[in-house]
Amino acid sequence: METTWRPNGANVSANCSDGFNKFVQPLWQIALWAVAYLGIVLVSVVGNVAVIWIILAHKRMRTVTNYFLVNLAFAEAAMSAFNTVINFAYAVHNEWYFGLIYCRFHNFFPIAAIFASIYSMTAIALDRYMAIIHPLKQRLSSTQTRMVIGVIWVLALLLAFPQYLYSSTAALPGRTVCFIDWPEYNTVDFRKIYYVCVTVLIYFLPLCIMGWAYMTVAVTLWASEIPGDSSEHYAEQLTAKRKVVKMMIVVVCTFAVCWLPYHVYFLLHQFFPELFEERYIQQVYLTIMWLAMSSTMYNPIIYYCLNSRFRAGFQQVFCCCAPTVNKEELLELKSPRYLQTQVSRGVSARVVHSLRTHQNPSVFNKKAATAALAPPPRTSDLSKPASLARLSSRHKPSTGWEREPELIG
């Protein structure tokens, strides 16, 4: 993860010994790679900025999950804009043109951005888990969500700080290189320990957490039913929740597939550096790096394909597609009144489930996970038990977007 993070996968110390640069490509190869990498930057920056605008410009979209999506979009757009092209230029020429300060930033920021990206996805997975498995427990407030995002970035910067601290440049005959000058100890290989820890923390650990959360949620949504609840509203809520979870599972799987070769590559490099001295390794590195960097451009495409409100938002952003905007989707995207109606219906469903659980716990105890999907009670039922009014007041949602029953779907 050196110089996003080690140029060409080549051994920097070996290259530094004589200044000879054996990783020189013909012009046509450079042109093809340039088109491929510039395509990533264009799609990623435009798409992720559009995602941020869609969420922040529409009250209907300002939800807990969507604020984590804003953080995810910001991290990916920033990494694409500030690192992809520079990393490509260095990987192609194996010569650093941008000075010591940017060398440090270039080694430091990608780890922080990847950490922020994957832990934003992890936060979304845990939020979906709490919303569906424990629907009556209090959800994150707006202040708590901002605090979680802040903590994610603080931890990301701390994890990446060694990359900044030990980054350096070296002037060789005819060229300059940017590399990480790790301290050497007789008993401890700090570099290997650091990269193993980074790989676990920004890839394997969060993927395990998300896998567990989404597996539990999927079993609940696709394999569970509430006895007697087959109303149209119940079916609509169930379908909406399934769509949200399905979209996020696609996002996580895409991220995992794109970054797996990259992490394997650098782990191999730490333990078997002799494999990376051949000239062909440059093409291998450029391919693996392109796949990893391309992960920053897929999420806006996934949102457009799998979410009607994001689709309407993208069609608003790109005026040439405006005539195809579905009026109903556009109304849902903009209308706060529609949101308030949905919130009321969701809260009523939770209240009814709570009463049923107290009345017949043997039947409904195992179904608490899908209680938020239950249909609203009949008006005649609401007027009967006096305890319902008291229970409703206890579960009345606070103002703001932290209590919205369905977030992006």
Tab-separated table of C-alpha atoms in Angstrom:
chain	number	residue	atom	x	y	z
A	1	MET	CA	0.000	0.000	0.000
A	2	GLU	CA	2.894	2.278	-0.658
A	3	THR	CA	2.441	5.068	-3.170
A	4	THR	CA	-0.947	3.561	-3.574
A	5	TRP	CA	1.113	2.217	-2.516
A	6	ARG	CA	4.200	0.747	-4.163
A	7	PRO	CA	4.922	1.805	-7.741
A	8	ASN	CA	4.588	-0.984	-10.261
A	9	GLY	CA	4.994	-3.545	-7.511
A	10	ALA	CA	8.715	-3.085	-8.032
A	11	ASN	CA	11.260	-3.258	-5.248
A	12	VAL	CA	11.991	0.382	-4.531
A	13	SER	CA	15.193	-0.294	-2.682
A	14	ALA	CA	16.500	-2.308	-5.607
A	15	ASN	CA	15.571	0.401	-8.066
A	16	CYS	CA	17.177	2.997	-5.847
A	17	SER	CA	20.523	1.247	-6.024
A	18	ASP	CA	21.439	2.248	-9.542
A	19	GLY	CA	18.688	4.559	-10.771
A	20	PHE	CA	17.913	2.290	-13.708
A	21	ASN	CA	14.241	2.297	-14.682
A	22	LYS	CA	13.300	-0.935	-16.405
A	23	PHE	CA	9.556	-0.229	-16.320
A	24	VAL	CA	9.320	1.780	-19.542
A	25	GLN	CA	6.244	1.190	-21.715
A	26	PRO	CA	5.587	1.968	-25.376
A	27	LEU	CA	3.456	5.021	-26.038
A	28	TRP	CA	0.413	3.079	-27.243
A	29	GLN	CA	0.220	1.135	-23.969
A	30	ILE	CA	0.425	4.343	-21.969
A	31	ALA	CA	-2.382	5.843	-24.076
A	32	LEU	CA	-4.676	2.847	-23.502
A	33	TRP	CA	-4.069	2.842	-19.761
A	34	ALA	CA	-4.580	6.613	-19.648
A	35	VAL	CA	-8.027	6.298	-21.237
A	36	ALA	CA	-8.954	3.526	-18.795
A	37	TYR	CA	-7.867	5.481	-15.719
A	38	LEU	CA	-9.347	8.793	-16.852
A	39	GLY	CA	-12.643	6.982	-17.395
A	40	ILE	CA	-12.604	5.971	-13.730
A	41	VAL	CA	-11.978	9.535	-12.585
A	42	LEU	CA	-14.713	11.009	-14.780
A	43	VAL	CA	-17.429	8.515	-13.845
A	44	SER	CA	-16.461	8.398	-10.172
A	45	VAL	CA	-16.248	12.128	-9.523
A	46	VAL	CA	-19.371	13.058	-11.487
A	47	GLY	CA	-21.399	10.125	-10.174
A	48	ASN	CA	-20.458	10.508	-6.510
A	49	VAL	CA	-20.912	14.282	-6.523
A	50	ALA	CA	-24.362	13.680	-8.020
A	51	VAL	CA	-25.142	11.204	-5.212
A	52	ILE	CA	-24.150	13.801	-2.603
A	53	TRP	CA	-26.357	16.434	-4.263
A	54	ILE	CA	-29.354	14.106	-4.560
A	55	ILE	CA	-29.248	13.328	-0.841
A	56	LEU	CA	-28.496	16.797	0.499
A	57	ALA	CA	-30.859	18.664	-1.832
A	58	HIS	CA	-33.957	16.577	-1.022
A	59	LYS	CA	-35.382	16.340	2.483
A	60	ARG	CA	-36.926	12.994	1.580
A	61	MET	CA	-33.435	11.565	1.173
A	62	ARG	CA	-31.862	12.871	4.385
A	63	THR	CA	-31.828	9.652	6.387
A	64	VAL	CA	-29.357	7.782	8.565
A	65	THR	CA	-28.401	5.352	5.814
A	66	ASN	CA	-28.176	8.079	3.199
A	67	TYR	CA	-25.894	10.233	5.329
A	68	PHE	CA	-23.514	7.305	5.518
A	69	LEU	CA	-23.849	7.069	1.731
A	70	VAL	CA	-22.816	10.744	1.540
A	71	ASN	CA	-19.694	9.912	3.532
A	72	LEU	CA	-19.029	6.921	1.280
A	73	ALA	CA	-19.489	9.025	-1.866
A	74	PHE	CA	-17.207	11.779	-0.545
A	75	ALA	CA	-14.416	9.318	0.305
A	76	GLU	CA	-14.609	7.618	-3.081
A	77	ALA	CA	-14.809	10.847	-5.087
A	78	ALA	CA	-11.850	12.299	-3.173
A	79	MET	CA	-9.701	9.202	-3.628
A	80	SER	CA	-10.523	9.102	-7.324
A	81	ALA	CA	-9.789	12.804	-7.841
A	82	PHE	CA	-6.607	13.086	-5.773
A	83	ASN	CA	-4.940	9.704	-6.197
A	84	THR	CA	-6.007	7.774	-9.280
A	85	VAL	CA	-4.365	9.907	-11.984
A	86	ILE	CA	-1.232	10.613	-9.925
A	87	ASN	CA	-0.870	6.966	-9.048
A	88	PHE	CA	-1.267	6.010	-12.699
A	89	ALA	CA	1.395	8.508	-13.797
A	90	TYR	CA	3.841	7.186	-11.233
A	91	ALA	CA	3.058	3.558	-12.021
A	92	VAL	CA	3.639	4.128	-15.741
A	93	HIS	CA	6.882	6.133	-15.494
A	94	ASN	CA	8.174	5.029	-12.078
A	95	GLU	CA	9.264	8.632	-11.606
A	96	TRP	CA	7.838	11.047	-9.035
A	97	TYR	CA	7.148	14.599	-10.261
A	98	PHE	CA	5.077	16.011	-7.406
A	99	GLY	CA	7.363	16.733	-4.446
A	100	LEU	CA	7.672	15.447	-0.883
A	101	ILE	CA	4.436	16.942	0.493
A	102	TYR	CA	2.252	15.306	-2.126
A	103	CYS	CA	4.276	12.097	-1.798
A	104	ARG	CA	3.227	11.959	1.851
A	105	PHE	CA	-0.384	12.801	1.050
A	106	HIS	CA	-0.425	10.283	-1.780
A	107	ASN	CA	0.675	7.463	0.514
A	108	PHE	CA	-1.492	8.623	3.412
A	109	PHE	CA	-4.899	9.454	1.958
A	110	PRO	CA	-5.860	6.212	0.148
A	111	ILE	CA	-5.779	4.126	3.332
A	112	ALA	CA	-7.854	6.747	5.152
A	113	ALA	CA	-10.362	6.931	2.285
A	114	ILE	CA	-10.711	3.154	2.002
A	115	PHE	CA	-11.189	2.893	5.774
A	116	ALA	CA	-13.886	5.589	5.680
A	117	SER	CA	-15.586	3.906	2.722
A	118	ILE	CA	-15.785	0.388	4.090
A	119	TYR	CA	-16.735	1.445	7.615
A	120	SER	CA	-19.498	3.654	6.217
A	121	MET	CA	-20.817	0.499	4.552
A	122	THR	CA	-20.393	-1.356	7.843
A	123	ALA	CA	-22.376	1.331	9.668
A	124	ILE	CA	-25.159	0.996	7.085
A	125	ALA	CA	-25.198	-2.785	7.557
A	126	LEU	CA	-25.511	-2.432	11.335
A	127	ASP	CA	-28.204	0.236	10.949
A	128	ARG	CA	-30.203	-2.068	8.673
A	129	TYR	CA	-29.697	-4.888	11.180
A	130	MET	CA	-31.089	-2.777	14.033
A	131	ALA	CA	-33.990	-1.473	11.933
A	132	ILE	CA	-35.149	-4.939	10.860
A	133	ILE	CA	-34.046	-7.294	13.636
A	134	HIS	CA	-34.716	-4.902	16.546
A	135	PRO	CA	-37.350	-2.510	15.141
A	136	LEU	CA	-38.533	-1.189	18.518
A	137	LYS	CA	-35.096	-0.143	19.732
A	138	GLN	CA	-34.088	3.476	19.361
A	139	ARG	CA	-32.303	4.339	16.133
A	140	LEU	CA	-29.390	6.693	15.636
A	141	SER	CA	-30.227	10.380	15.871
A	142	SER	CA	-28.808	12.992	13.507
A	143	THR	CA	-26.233	14.041	16.102
A	144	GLN	CA	-25.207	10.454	16.776
A	145	THR	CA	-24.844	9.794	13.053
A	146	ARG	CA	-22.521	12.775	12.662
A	147	MET	CA	-20.501	11.556	15.631
A	148	VAL	CA	-20.156	8.082	14.104
A	149	ILE	CA	-18.950	9.590	10.814
A	150	GLY	CA	-16.474	11.770	12.721
A	151	VAL	CA	-15.130	8.772	14.650
A	152	ILE	CA	-14.740	6.831	11.394
A	153	TRP	CA	-12.548	9.580	9.927
A	154	VAL	CA	-10.484	10.010	13.096
A	155	LEU	CA	-9.709	6.281	13.174
A	156	ALA	CA	-9.006	6.325	9.429
A	157	LEU	CA	-6.468	9.135	9.776
A	158	LEU	CA	-4.785	7.447	12.740
A	159	LEU	CA	-4.463	4.160	10.847
A	160	ALA	CA	-2.952	5.905	7.821
A	161	PHE	CA	-0.596	8.166	9.794
A	162	PRO	CA	2.463	5.833	9.621
A	163	GLN	CA	2.258	6.049	5.821
A	164	TYR	CA	2.531	9.839	6.117
A	165	LEU	CA	5.243	9.764	8.761
A	166	TYR	CA	7.657	7.510	6.897
A	167	SER	CA	7.028	8.703	3.321
A	168	SER	CA	10.074	10.104	1.595
A	169	THR	CA	11.511	10.975	-1.784
A	170	ALA	CA	14.927	10.071	-3.152
A	171	ALA	CA	16.810	11.673	-6.032
A	172	LEU	CA	18.370	9.062	-8.301
A	173	PRO	CA	20.412	9.634	-11.459
A	174	GLY	CA	17.890	11.004	-13.934
A	175	ARG	CA	14.737	10.604	-11.823
A	176	THR	CA	13.080	10.948	-8.410
A	177	VAL	CA	11.153	8.261	-6.557
A	178	CYS	CA	8.536	8.395	-3.799
A	179	PHE	CA	8.616	5.546	-1.307
A	180	ILE	CA	8.097	4.670	2.363
A	181	ASP	CA	11.275	4.445	4.386
A	182	TRP	CA	10.179	2.080	7.133
A	183	PRO	CA	12.341	1.920	10.276
A	184	GLU	CA	14.394	-1.237	10.599
A	185	TYR	CA	14.465	-3.306	13.765
A	186	ASN	CA	16.445	-6.446	14.456
A	187	THR	CA	13.602	-8.343	16.110
A	188	VAL	CA	10.437	-6.873	14.567
A	189	ASP	CA	9.493	-6.305	10.941
A	190	PHE	CA	7.292	-3.261	11.453
A	191	ARG	CA	6.386	-3.015	7.779
A	192	LYS	CA	4.925	-6.534	7.577
A	193	ILE	CA	3.017	-6.145	10.834
A	194	TYR	CA	1.552	-2.845	9.663
A	195	TYR	CA	0.375	-4.133	6.290
A	196	VAL	CA	-1.162	-7.265	7.753
A	197	CYS	CA	-3.029	-5.153	10.323
A	198	VAL	CA	-4.180	-2.693	7.663
A	199	THR	CA	-5.454	-5.489	5.425
A	200	VAL	CA	-7.397	-7.047	8.287
A	201	LEU	CA	-8.837	-3.718	9.471
A	202	ILE	CA	-9.852	-2.266	6.111
A	203	TYR	CA	-10.938	-5.463	4.381
A	204	PHE	CA	-11.444	-8.770	6.173
A	205	LEU	CA	-12.855	-7.561	9.519
A	206	PRO	CA	-15.528	-5.195	8.135
A	207	LEU	CA	-16.505	-7.719	5.461
A	208	CYS	CA	-17.052	-10.360	8.152
A	209	ILE	CA	-19.219	-7.949	10.154
A	210	MET	CA	-21.266	-6.990	7.103
A	211	GLY	CA	-21.591	-10.607	6.018
A	212	TRP	CA	-23.025	-11.576	9.407
A	213	ALA	CA	-25.377	-8.573	9.517
A	214	TYR	CA	-26.760	-8.985	6.001
A	215	MET	CA	-27.070	-12.754	6.338
A	216	THR	CA	-29.198	-12.292	9.464
A	217	VAL	CA	-31.280	-9.593	7.794
A	218	ALA	CA	-31.715	-11.648	4.617
A	219	VAL	CA	-32.953	-14.676	6.555
A	220	THR	CA	-35.458	-12.436	8.333
A	221	LEU	CA	-36.735	-10.699	5.198
A	222	TRP	CA	-36.781	-13.634	2.789
A	223	ALA	CA	-37.541	-16.587	5.073
A	224	SER	CA	-39.827	-15.144	7.765
A	225	GLU	CA	-43.505	-14.338	7.718
A	226	ILE	CA	-45.841	-12.798	10.275
A	227	PRO	CA	-48.910	-15.027	10.872
A	228	GLY	CA	-52.029	-13.537	9.330
A	229	ASP	CA	-50.257	-10.478	7.891
A	230	SER	CA	-50.730	-10.592	4.145
A	231	SER	CA	-52.101	-7.119	3.496
A	232	GLU	CA	-51.023	-4.985	0.589
A	233	HIS	CA	-49.237	-2.518	2.861
A	234	TYR	CA	-47.283	-5.316	4.536
A	235	ALA	CA	-46.206	-6.615	1.127
A	236	GLU	CA	-45.139	-3.125	0.028
A	237	GLN	CA	-43.021	-2.559	3.126
A	238	LEU	CA	-41.457	-5.998	2.850
A	239	THR	CA	-40.593	-5.395	-0.814
A	240	ALA	CA	-39.125	-1.968	-0.039
A	241	LYS	CA	-36.906	-3.304	2.716
A	242	ARG	CA	-35.747	-6.173	0.528
A	243	LYS	CA	-34.765	-3.731	-2.222
A	244	VAL	CA	-32.689	-1.623	0.159
A	245	VAL	CA	-30.869	-4.648	1.562
A	246	LYS	CA	-30.360	-6.120	-1.913
A	247	MET	CA	-28.825	-2.864	-3.146
A	248	MET	CA	-26.418	-2.644	-0.214
A	249	ILE	CA	-25.400	-6.294	-0.615
A	250	VAL	CA	-24.522	-5.560	-4.261
A	251	VAL	CA	-22.479	-2.514	-3.144
A	252	VAL	CA	-20.549	-4.563	-0.573
A	253	CYS	CA	-19.916	-7.483	-2.943
A	254	THR	CA	-18.664	-5.115	-5.645
A	255	PHE	CA	-16.241	-3.508	-3.198
A	256	ALA	CA	-15.025	-6.925	-2.007
A	257	VAL	CA	-14.399	-8.236	-5.526
A	258	CYS	CA	-12.593	-5.078	-6.663
A	259	TRP	CA	-10.227	-4.897	-3.698
A	260	LEU	CA	-9.462	-8.582	-3.069
A	261	PRO	CA	-6.747	-8.910	-5.783
A	262	TYR	CA	-5.113	-5.708	-4.531
A	263	HIS	CA	-4.831	-6.879	-0.927
A	264	VAL	CA	-3.603	-10.315	-2.014
A	265	TYR	CA	-1.014	-8.634	-4.255
A	266	PHE	CA	0.456	-6.545	-1.449
A	267	LEU	CA	0.417	-9.337	1.104
A	268	LEU	CA	2.352	-11.492	-1.356
A	269	HIS	CA	4.747	-8.626	-1.924
A	270	GLN	CA	5.505	-8.382	1.788
A	271	PHE	CA	6.356	-12.064	2.148
A	272	PHE	CA	7.636	-12.992	-1.336
A	273	PRO	CA	9.285	-9.842	-2.772
A	274	GLU	CA	11.378	-11.864	-5.215
A	275	LEU	CA	8.224	-12.556	-7.255
A	276	PHE	CA	7.913	-8.864	-8.116
A	277	GLU	CA	11.213	-8.216	-9.867
A	278	GLU	CA	10.102	-9.251	-13.352
A	279	ARG	CA	9.160	-6.641	-15.903
A	280	TYR	CA	5.709	-8.100	-16.577
A	281	ILE	CA	4.687	-7.285	-13.003
A	282	GLN	CA	4.050	-3.698	-14.088
A	283	GLN	CA	1.131	-4.785	-16.278
A	284	VAL	CA	-0.168	-6.994	-13.481
A	285	TYR	CA	-0.008	-4.070	-11.072
A	286	LEU	CA	-1.717	-1.645	-13.459
A	287	THR	CA	-4.540	-4.148	-14.000
A	288	ILE	CA	-5.021	-4.825	-10.291
A	289	MET	CA	-4.818	-1.138	-9.429
A	290	TRP	CA	-7.369	-0.273	-12.140
A	291	LEU	CA	-9.781	-2.850	-10.722
A	292	ALA	CA	-9.337	-1.481	-7.192
A	293	MET	CA	-9.714	2.160	-8.225
A	294	SER	CA	-12.730	1.307	-10.375
A	295	SER	CA	-14.639	0.437	-7.194
A	296	THR	CA	-15.097	4.184	-6.718
A	297	MET	CA	-17.273	4.503	-9.828
A	298	TYR	CA	-19.689	1.576	-9.473
A	299	ASN	CA	-21.842	2.734	-6.559
A	300	PRO	CA	-23.648	5.567	-8.415
A	301	ILE	CA	-24.423	3.093	-11.206
A	302	ILE	CA	-25.769	0.577	-8.682
A	303	TYR	CA	-27.944	3.230	-7.029
A	304	TYR	CA	-29.360	4.252	-10.397
A	305	CYS	CA	-30.174	0.695	-11.417
A	306	LEU	CA	-31.608	-0.557	-8.122
A	307	ASN	CA	-33.250	2.450	-6.441
A	308	SER	CA	-36.141	4.421	-7.903
A	309	ARG	CA	-35.517	7.594	-5.904
A	310	PHE	CA	-31.857	7.769	-6.839
A	311	ARG	CA	-32.876	7.090	-10.432
A	312	ALA	CA	-35.232	10.077	-10.345
A	313	GLY	CA	-32.489	12.173	-8.758
A	314	PHE	CA	-29.929	11.261	-11.413
A	315	GLN	CA	-32.440	12.078	-14.117
A	316	GLN	CA	-32.889	15.487	-12.512
A	317	VAL	CA	-29.135	16.054	-12.466
A	318	PHE	CA	-28.654	15.123	-16.105
A	319	CYS	CA	-31.219	17.296	-17.836
A	320	CYS	CA	-31.051	15.368	-21.079
A	321	CYS	CA	-32.840	12.487	-19.308
A	322	ALA	CA	-35.412	14.680	-17.544
A	323	PRO	CA	-38.380	13.770	-19.801
A	324	THR	CA	-38.104	10.135	-18.632
A	325	VAL	CA	-38.506	10.955	-14.921
A	326	ASN	CA	-41.340	8.977	-13.357
A	327	LYS	CA	-43.735	11.493	-11.736
A	328	GLU	CA	-44.496	9.205	-8.808
A	329	GLU	CA	-40.791	8.623	-8.123
A	330	LEU	CA	-40.150	12.367	-8.345
A	331	LEU	CA	-42.975	13.035	-5.868
A	332	GLU	CA	-41.505	10.546	-3.394
A	333	LEU	CA	-38.080	12.136	-3.838
A	334	LYS	CA	-39.330	15.631	-2.998
A	335	SER	CA	-42.456	15.406	-0.869
A	336	PRO	CA	-42.021	15.636	2.923
A	337	ARG	CA	-45.761	15.001	3.338
A	338	TYR	CA	-45.334	11.597	1.722
A	339	LEU	CA	-42.554	10.896	4.181
A	340	GLN	CA	-44.672	11.848	7.203
A	341	THR	CA	-47.428	9.502	6.050
A	342	GLN	CA	-44.951	6.648	5.700
A	343	VAL	CA	-43.526	7.359	9.164
A	344	SER	CA	-46.985	7.281	10.747
A	345	ARG	CA	-47.824	3.992	9.082
A	346	GLY	CA	-44.519	2.464	10.163
A	347	VAL	CA	-44.974	3.557	13.790
A	348	SER	CA	-48.533	2.193	13.865
A	349	ALA	CA	-47.197	-1.138	12.669
A	350	ARG	CA	-44.664	-1.214	15.485
A	351	VAL	CA	-47.355	-0.387	18.082
A	352	VAL	CA	-49.653	-3.172	16.919
A	353	HIS	CA	-46.805	-5.662	16.960
A	354	SER	CA	-45.889	-4.668	20.523
A	355	LEU	CA	-49.479	-5.215	21.714
A	356	ARG	CA	-49.688	-8.573	19.958
A	357	THR	CA	-46.436	-9.687	21.524
A	358	HIS	CA	-47.713	-8.905	25.022
A	359	GLN	CA	-51.019	-10.656	24.336
A	360	ASN	CA	-49.595	-13.843	22.803
A	361	PRO	CA	-45.817	-14.042	23.277
A	362	SER	CA	-45.596	-17.728	22.353
A	363	VAL	CA	-46.657	-16.968	18.787
A	364	PHE	CA	-44.924	-13.679	18.159
A	365	ASN	CA	-41.709	-13.905	20.137
A	366	LYS	CA	-39.775	-15.351	17.192
A	367	LYS	CA	-41.276	-12.823	14.802
A	368	ALA	CA	-40.106	-9.621	16.475
A	369	ALA	CA	-37.498	-9.166	13.782
A	370	THR	CA	-40.160	-8.458	11.152
A	371	ALA	CA	-42.516	-6.481	13.371
A	372	ALA	CA	-41.849	-3.216	11.545
A	373	LEU	CA	-43.377	-4.764	8.428
A	374	ALA	CA	-46.800	-5.423	10.011
A	375	PRO	CA	-49.792	-3.599	8.478
A	376	PRO	CA	-51.417	-0.659	10.305
A	377	PRO	CA	-54.418	-1.439	12.572
A	378	ARG	CA	-57.994	-0.683	11.665
A	379	THR	CA	-59.465	2.546	12.979
A	380	SER	CA	-62.003	0.587	15.029
A	381	ASP	CA	-59.184	-1.301	16.732
A	382	LEU	CA	-57.410	1.909	17.659
A	383	SER	CA	-60.387	3.128	19.615
A	384	LYS	CA	-60.742	0.032	21.826
A	385	PRO	CA	-57.856	-0.539	24.269
A	386	ALA	CA	-56.896	2.412	26.452
A	387	SER	CA	-53.382	1.031	26.724
A	388	LEU	CA	-52.826	1.634	22.998
A	389	ALA	CA	-52.819	5.397	23.392
A	390	ARG	CA	-50.244	5.207	26.157
A	391	LEU	CA	-48.107	2.805	24.121
A	392	SER	CA	-48.348	5.023	21.045
A	393	SER	CA	-47.131	8.018	23.022
A	394	ARG	CA	-44.125	6.073	24.244
A	395	HIS	CA	-43.211	5.110	20.667
A	396	LYS	CA	-43.954	8.486	19.095
A	397	PRO	CA	-41.029	9.401	16.845
A	398	SER	CA	-39.019	12.529	17.442
A	399	THR	CA	-38.849	15.149	14.736
A	400	GLY	CA	-36.087	14.815	12.191
A	401	TRP	CA	-34.939	12.070	9.897
A	402	GLU	CA	-33.553	9.609	12.440
A	403	ARG	CA	-36.882	7.730	12.746
A	404	GLU	CA	-37.694	7.229	9.103
A	405	PRO	CA	-38.881	3.656	8.608
A	406	GLU	CA	-37.565	3.206	5.095
A	407	LEU	CA	-34.443	5.002	4.137
A	408	ILE	CA	-33.573	4.792	0.494
A	409	GLY	CA	-35.956	2.344	-0.998
